[in-house]
XYZ file of C-alpha atoms in Angstrom:
463
model
C 147.455 148.923 119.729
C 144.663 147.752 116.962
C 145.803 150.930 114.793
C 149.519 149.852 114.994
C 148.626 146.147 114.419
C 146.437 147.050 111.318
C 149.434 149.405 110.183
C 151.845 146.618 110.144
C 149.441 144.146 108.545
C 148.783 146.612 105.756
C 152.724 147.504 105.344
C 153.437 143.809 105.158
C 150.604 143.422 102.310
C 152.002 146.274 100.027
C 155.665 144.549 100.569
C 157.090 147.351 103.006
C 158.498 144.740 105.130
C 160.891 147.338 106.749
C 158.143 148.040 108.929
C 158.869 145.231 111.240
C 162.329 146.699 111.632
C 161.453 150.041 112.380
C 158.812 148.727 115.008
C 161.577 147.725 117.227
C 162.149 151.334 118.482
C 158.459 151.655 118.820
C 157.974 148.288 120.959
C 161.083 148.873 123.045
C 159.374 152.533 124.144
C 155.992 150.726 124.734
C 157.284 147.650 126.758
C 159.410 149.906 129.018
C 156.200 151.816 129.937
C 154.049 148.627 130.165
C 156.493 146.575 132.323
C 158.962 149.221 133.801
C 161.705 147.752 131.434
C 164.799 149.485 130.098
C 164.940 147.896 127.031
C 167.610 148.937 124.267
C 167.504 148.018 120.516
C 170.186 145.465 120.046
C 170.520 146.026 116.515
C 172.032 149.685 117.166
C 174.685 147.922 119.656
C 175.298 145.375 116.636
C 174.186 145.376 113.374
C 171.939 142.280 112.772
C 172.111 141.058 116.492
C 171.148 137.590 116.331
C 168.386 135.792 118.104
C 166.944 138.950 120.192
C 166.222 142.640 119.052
C 165.450 144.386 122.292
C 167.398 143.878 125.678
C 167.546 145.114 129.015
C 170.904 143.744 130.600
C 170.223 145.100 134.140
C 167.053 143.089 134.286
C 168.527 140.506 132.142
C 165.205 140.407 130.045
C 165.211 140.086 126.168
C 162.644 140.486 123.355
C 162.408 138.865 119.739
C 159.835 141.277 117.234
C 158.693 139.259 114.578
C 155.766 139.247 112.339
C 156.120 135.388 111.482
C 153.969 133.464 114.076
C 155.012 129.881 112.627
C 156.443 127.254 115.149
C 159.560 127.178 112.742
C 160.651 130.743 113.499
C 159.959 130.274 117.031
C 162.067 127.416 117.264
C 164.698 128.839 115.182
C 164.601 131.894 117.446
C 165.215 129.823 120.544
C 167.944 127.627 118.890
C 170.085 130.383 118.432
C 169.454 132.060 121.723
C 170.673 128.713 123.064
C 173.606 128.200 120.389
C 175.030 131.774 121.279
C 174.780 131.135 124.708
C 172.791 134.292 124.980
C 170.809 132.936 128.283
C 174.298 133.637 130.047
C 173.549 137.474 129.717
C 169.533 137.035 129.591
C 167.639 135.229 132.050
C 164.129 135.567 130.167
C 163.508 135.558 126.289
C 160.161 136.707 125.151
C 159.000 136.670 121.384
C 156.331 139.168 120.355
C 154.363 138.359 117.375
C 153.244 141.497 115.478
C 150.545 141.528 112.751
C 149.325 137.909 112.805
C 147.506 135.733 115.330
C 149.780 133.052 117.556
C 148.789 129.496 116.425
C 151.423 127.448 118.325
C 150.192 128.375 121.871
C 149.922 124.543 122.581
C 153.196 123.326 121.385
C 156.253 122.987 124.035
C 159.466 124.330 123.593
C 162.047 122.700 126.093
C 165.803 123.624 127.018
C 167.762 122.954 129.935
C 169.207 125.975 130.160
C 166.528 128.382 130.133
C 162.788 128.458 130.398
C 160.466 129.194 127.726
C 156.663 129.235 128.038
C 154.135 129.917 125.449
C 151.559 130.867 127.704
C 154.047 133.904 129.441
C 156.862 134.102 127.135
C 154.941 134.086 123.603
C 152.869 137.407 123.406
C 150.497 138.986 120.788
C 149.492 142.568 120.368
C 146.072 141.792 122.489
C 148.484 140.870 125.601
C 149.695 143.971 125.383
C 146.492 145.728 124.943
C 145.340 143.666 128.392
C 148.374 144.769 130.021
C 147.426 148.582 129.102
C 143.914 148.012 130.523
C 145.229 147.604 133.944
C 147.115 150.785 134.131
C 145.891 153.839 135.952
C 145.090 156.852 134.740
C 148.451 158.603 134.759
C 150.095 155.547 133.468
C 147.661 155.649 130.601
C 148.554 159.385 129.826
C 152.099 158.619 129.417
C 151.171 155.637 127.275
C 148.916 158.304 125.231
C 151.510 160.681 124.875
C 153.887 157.986 123.623
C 151.374 157.233 120.932
C 151.117 160.820 119.848
C 154.685 161.105 119.533
C 154.771 157.880 117.303
C 151.712 158.456 115.072
C 150.795 162.037 115.050
C 147.399 163.206 115.974
C 145.324 162.488 113.027
C 144.498 158.931 114.120
C 145.054 159.747 118.023
C 142.124 162.429 118.146
C 139.957 159.579 117.253
C 140.713 157.624 120.144
C 140.450 160.812 122.320
C 137.053 161.113 120.922
C 135.830 158.907 123.808
C 135.894 161.850 126.496
C 137.238 161.337 129.760
C 133.683 161.325 131.307
C 133.532 158.154 129.203
C 130.647 159.525 127.221
C 130.453 157.333 124.079
C 129.034 159.691 121.684
C 130.686 160.073 117.979
C 129.451 161.191 114.750
C 129.314 158.632 112.276
C 133.100 158.707 111.165
C 134.362 157.226 107.991
C 138.186 157.669 107.025
C 138.999 155.697 104.050
C 142.186 155.351 101.608
C 143.300 152.634 99.305
C 144.803 150.493 102.188
C 142.162 150.903 105.173
C 138.590 151.670 105.912
C 137.816 153.247 109.483
C 134.610 153.328 110.586
C 133.247 154.739 113.879
C 129.694 155.534 115.389
C 128.339 155.978 118.958
C 125.136 157.310 120.542
C 126.019 157.995 124.010
C 125.582 154.389 125.575
C 127.247 152.151 122.934
C 130.015 152.946 120.579
C 131.638 150.784 117.797
C 134.893 151.078 115.954
C 135.492 148.772 112.992
C 137.630 148.221 110.111
C 136.083 147.611 106.644
C 138.017 145.841 104.339
C 138.792 147.556 101.239
C 140.130 144.513 99.449
C 139.519 140.899 99.512
C 142.271 139.963 101.602
C 141.442 141.734 104.630
C 138.628 140.833 107.103
C 136.008 142.797 108.723
C 136.579 143.429 112.680
C 135.173 145.566 115.177
C 135.527 147.311 118.641
C 132.170 147.728 120.855
C 131.984 149.891 123.926
C 129.038 149.967 126.078
C 128.788 152.501 128.932
C 127.249 150.382 131.717
C 128.236 149.911 135.405
C 130.344 146.738 135.041
C 130.932 147.196 131.439
C 132.623 150.450 131.046
C 136.001 149.050 130.758
C 134.830 146.168 128.746
C 135.869 146.301 125.146
C 134.224 143.611 123.242
C 136.093 142.589 120.010
C 134.359 140.742 117.230
C 136.040 139.296 114.026
C 134.404 138.662 110.675
C 132.695 135.360 111.505
C 131.036 136.844 114.560
C 129.869 139.801 113.099
C 128.292 138.092 110.060
C 126.400 135.601 112.359
C 125.446 137.775 115.140
C 124.998 141.062 113.763
C 124.444 141.070 110.218
C 122.619 137.776 109.721
C 119.078 137.742 108.741
C 116.437 139.961 110.420
C 119.340 141.934 112.080
C 118.185 145.372 110.178
C 114.745 144.640 111.637
C 113.253 147.549 113.772
C 111.868 144.445 116.046
C 114.547 143.790 118.544
C 113.663 140.104 119.241
C 114.643 139.208 115.871
C 118.128 140.436 116.105
C 120.555 137.406 116.774
C 122.523 139.010 119.692
C 119.408 139.241 121.849
C 119.744 136.587 124.556
C 115.912 137.451 126.140
C 113.517 140.187 126.546
C 112.161 140.602 130.053
C 110.403 144.280 130.197
C 112.923 146.777 130.176
C 115.432 144.240 130.948
C 117.080 143.111 127.679
C 120.093 139.961 127.619
C 122.552 140.429 125.105
C 124.846 137.629 123.886
C 128.238 138.162 122.402
C 131.186 135.809 122.237
C 132.569 135.172 125.681
C 130.291 138.149 127.157
C 126.655 137.562 128.437
C 125.349 140.542 129.899
C 121.844 142.266 130.701
C 121.105 145.919 130.073
C 118.002 148.209 129.349
C 116.054 149.062 126.302
C 117.300 152.146 125.555
C 121.079 150.745 125.332
C 119.753 147.919 122.783
C 118.077 150.556 120.807
C 121.211 152.407 120.347
C 123.197 149.276 119.688
C 120.455 148.044 117.254
C 120.687 151.591 115.370
C 124.577 151.664 115.340
C 124.812 147.920 113.684
C 122.192 148.873 111.206
C 124.204 151.831 110.156
C 127.611 149.789 110.507
C 126.013 146.964 108.242
C 124.629 149.691 105.734
C 128.179 151.131 105.164
C 129.891 147.745 105.062
C 127.459 146.665 102.195
C 128.304 149.930 100.342
C 131.746 149.406 100.517
C 131.683 145.986 99.753
C 129.536 146.517 96.539
C 132.271 148.942 95.397
C 134.867 146.142 95.906
C 132.560 143.735 93.907
C 131.951 146.123 91.288
C 135.767 147.236 90.910
C 136.522 143.135 89.910
C 133.234 142.552 88.259
C 131.994 140.120 90.513
C 128.493 141.546 91.549
C 126.778 138.835 89.875
C 128.968 135.964 91.201
C 128.960 134.056 94.494
C 131.996 134.228 96.463
C 133.720 130.685 97.295
C 135.825 132.185 99.694
C 137.493 135.380 100.230
C 138.468 136.971 96.690
C 137.629 133.576 94.859
C 134.234 133.466 92.673
C 132.642 130.486 90.980
C 131.952 131.248 87.290
C 131.292 128.355 85.386
C 130.294 124.692 85.983
C 131.223 122.394 82.967
C 131.961 118.679 82.093
C 135.358 117.635 83.506
C 136.491 116.556 80.044
C 136.187 120.279 78.820
C 138.148 121.691 81.951
C 140.963 119.209 81.106
C 141.131 120.028 77.515
C 141.458 123.808 78.802
C 144.178 122.734 81.010
C 145.836 120.673 78.352
C 145.679 123.599 75.823
C 147.185 126.208 78.288
C 149.938 123.732 78.914
C 151.164 123.971 75.187
C 150.389 127.918 74.803
C 153.378 129.282 76.737
C 153.054 133.234 77.273
C 156.931 133.404 77.439
C 157.651 132.077 73.767
C 154.170 131.967 71.688
C 153.342 135.018 69.319
C 149.646 134.321 69.153
C 146.845 135.840 70.856
C 146.213 132.235 72.718
C 149.816 132.270 74.198
C 148.583 133.650 77.378
C 149.382 131.044 79.714
C 151.870 130.027 82.111
C 152.700 126.308 82.068
C 152.564 124.543 85.278
C 154.047 121.065 86.800
C 150.685 119.957 87.863
C 150.284 116.607 89.545
C 146.551 117.075 88.660
C 144.845 119.309 86.547
C 143.118 121.804 88.447
C 144.537 125.261 87.860
C 144.962 127.454 84.799
C 147.123 131.106 85.035
C 146.497 133.191 82.226
C 149.767 135.569 81.883
C 150.837 138.730 79.832
C 152.331 137.546 76.540
C 155.963 138.728 76.265
C 155.172 140.674 72.965
C 152.551 142.607 74.837
C 153.339 146.094 75.506
C 151.184 146.408 78.682
C 152.817 146.385 82.020
C 151.297 143.476 83.439
C 151.808 139.804 84.922
C 149.210 137.319 85.903
C 145.915 138.670 84.265
C 143.743 136.048 86.261
C 143.949 132.601 87.573
C 141.319 129.849 87.279
C 141.159 126.650 89.363
C 138.750 123.881 90.360
C 138.694 121.876 93.528
C 137.034 118.711 93.160
C 137.778 116.204 90.039
C 136.181 113.652 91.421
C 132.870 114.196 89.536
C 132.049 114.603 85.836
C 131.332 118.077 86.472
C 133.474 120.733 87.911
C 133.018 124.310 89.044
C 135.316 127.034 87.702
C 136.706 129.216 90.278
C 138.036 132.950 89.152
C 141.010 134.306 91.400
C 142.430 137.777 90.761
C 145.637 138.450 88.978
C 148.778 140.020 90.285
C 151.092 142.785 89.035
C 153.769 144.267 91.712
C 153.097 148.024 90.048
C 149.395 147.560 91.229
C 147.650 147.535 94.478
C 145.255 144.512 95.086
C 142.274 146.645 93.953
C 143.743 148.492 91.011
C 144.269 147.386 87.532
C 140.911 145.591 86.748
C 140.847 147.206 83.272
C 140.892 143.647 81.275
C 144.437 144.804 80.208
C 146.428 144.503 83.596
C 143.973 142.358 85.204
C 141.199 140.376 84.018
C 137.508 141.029 85.938
C 135.285 138.213 87.020
C 132.724 139.253 84.405
C 135.169 139.530 81.246
C 136.934 136.246 82.071
C 133.547 134.290 82.491
C 132.677 136.042 79.097
C 135.920 135.294 77.408
C 135.790 131.330 78.483
C 132.076 131.197 77.225
C 132.224 133.121 74.035
C 135.976 132.650 72.973
C 138.181 130.000 74.896
C 135.672 127.057 74.856
C 134.621 127.618 71.372
C 138.064 127.878 69.920
C 138.838 124.425 71.538
C 135.968 122.958 69.776
C 136.940 124.543 66.768
C 140.294 122.959 66.751
C 138.346 119.545 67.534
C 136.182 120.417 64.622
C 139.467 121.038 62.110
C 141.065 117.691 63.516
C 138.081 115.744 62.761
C 136.999 117.107 59.133
C 138.216 114.055 57.102
C 139.699 113.865 53.774
C 136.501 114.409 52.207
C 135.054 117.041 53.862
C 138.651 118.695 53.309
C 138.643 118.119 49.802
C 134.984 119.100 48.912
C 133.886 121.231 51.660
C 135.225 124.813 52.467
C 135.747 124.985 56.212
C 134.172 127.335 58.384
C 136.102 130.252 59.938
C 136.648 130.188 63.291
C 134.115 133.314 63.639
C 131.363 131.473 61.669
C 131.910 128.763 64.030
C 131.883 130.525 66.944
C 128.491 132.162 66.002
C 126.737 128.806 65.897
C 128.312 127.244 68.842
C 126.199 127.265 71.666
C 128.007 126.223 75.251
C 124.710 124.872 76.612
C 124.440 122.010 74.128
C 127.812 120.596 75.975
C 126.668 120.735 79.353
C 128.317 124.162 80.106
C 126.459 125.950 82.813
C 126.948 129.759 83.764
C 126.987 130.358 87.293
C 126.226 134.428 86.879
C 123.033 135.237 88.528
C 120.371 137.628 87.377
């Protein structure tokens, strides 16, 4: 299920929205196995069947399959269900959210004609995973065969690597393409499966299995924040077990482990394996992340939030001059090298978008984006965000032609953009006498003499 969930997210990520339609057949089969239903794809009975996607008319149960977890989408579905009086055909409507976490569990949706409880009738993929965990061996075999028929053997063989005797040994495995990086490593008593981000919009996640009475059926899932805080933080690569953040206590050979929603006691050999797995996992994560940072030229800059990097600190008046200049140099009309900006309807001067000039033969759109968060002080931190072109994936095109790298953007602002703003100011303030009796400096000469440090501009690049 985690593989299918990730597949859906990736497909939506790259614009393959048809995956949500194709998944209707998949989920009709899976839900039939999990809940002993006979769901049919309603869109095959009637094209664009309203409100619901799957229906079992004998059991009078139906499902809507959607990647949209907003309350607006849920309310719209239930409104159509009620307005079209589908409650006369189905006693129960369920909404299955695929690809995104549900954020509307606490909201109540009440209708006099039918019941809809967000606890029971609003589902996500994790709910199906929990239902699978309740199945016996023969039922799980049927589900496995179903997955094999849907996905093929290449991914399923990885799942089968946990043998029937529940041995958790697997050689360190890394499968990677431009959309996904799957990592697995097991030493017999502990196994970890993870997805390592291959772009800055993905997040780190992992599944941990322990071979121990009472824990053998326990699947511990961790998201990025927990992985960073508990598994990667501080001395978590240390050989000294007590320095690991996930250690609860040590009492001889009995060692307590604390993980989100899980505290348990195990032995030193299990902990030793767990530590080695985490260390290797961490090293591989750092290796992939370093590659990503290198691609976008961000190895020497601090990440403000995923995919955004602080590059400069400058006086607010300089930033506002940059914004004013950008608003006047429209990429769509201008014909100079400075006409590379996309004018914005700004309520406040907090954003600049660099765009391919209309005369350029390069197939590109947004080159890079700059923004600031706080305009309330005299200085602002300028933050870089990646450009975008539909023909390129998220990590492609960083050649400073299609998309600008972080280091290139930083250098361009300091060495070209800001000096040019001051050069324009120099030309405006020469006065009549200087215009008549002194030869004006060329921009190149002015730029060579210009020092950004004299104007309070601080590079946030570290060495």
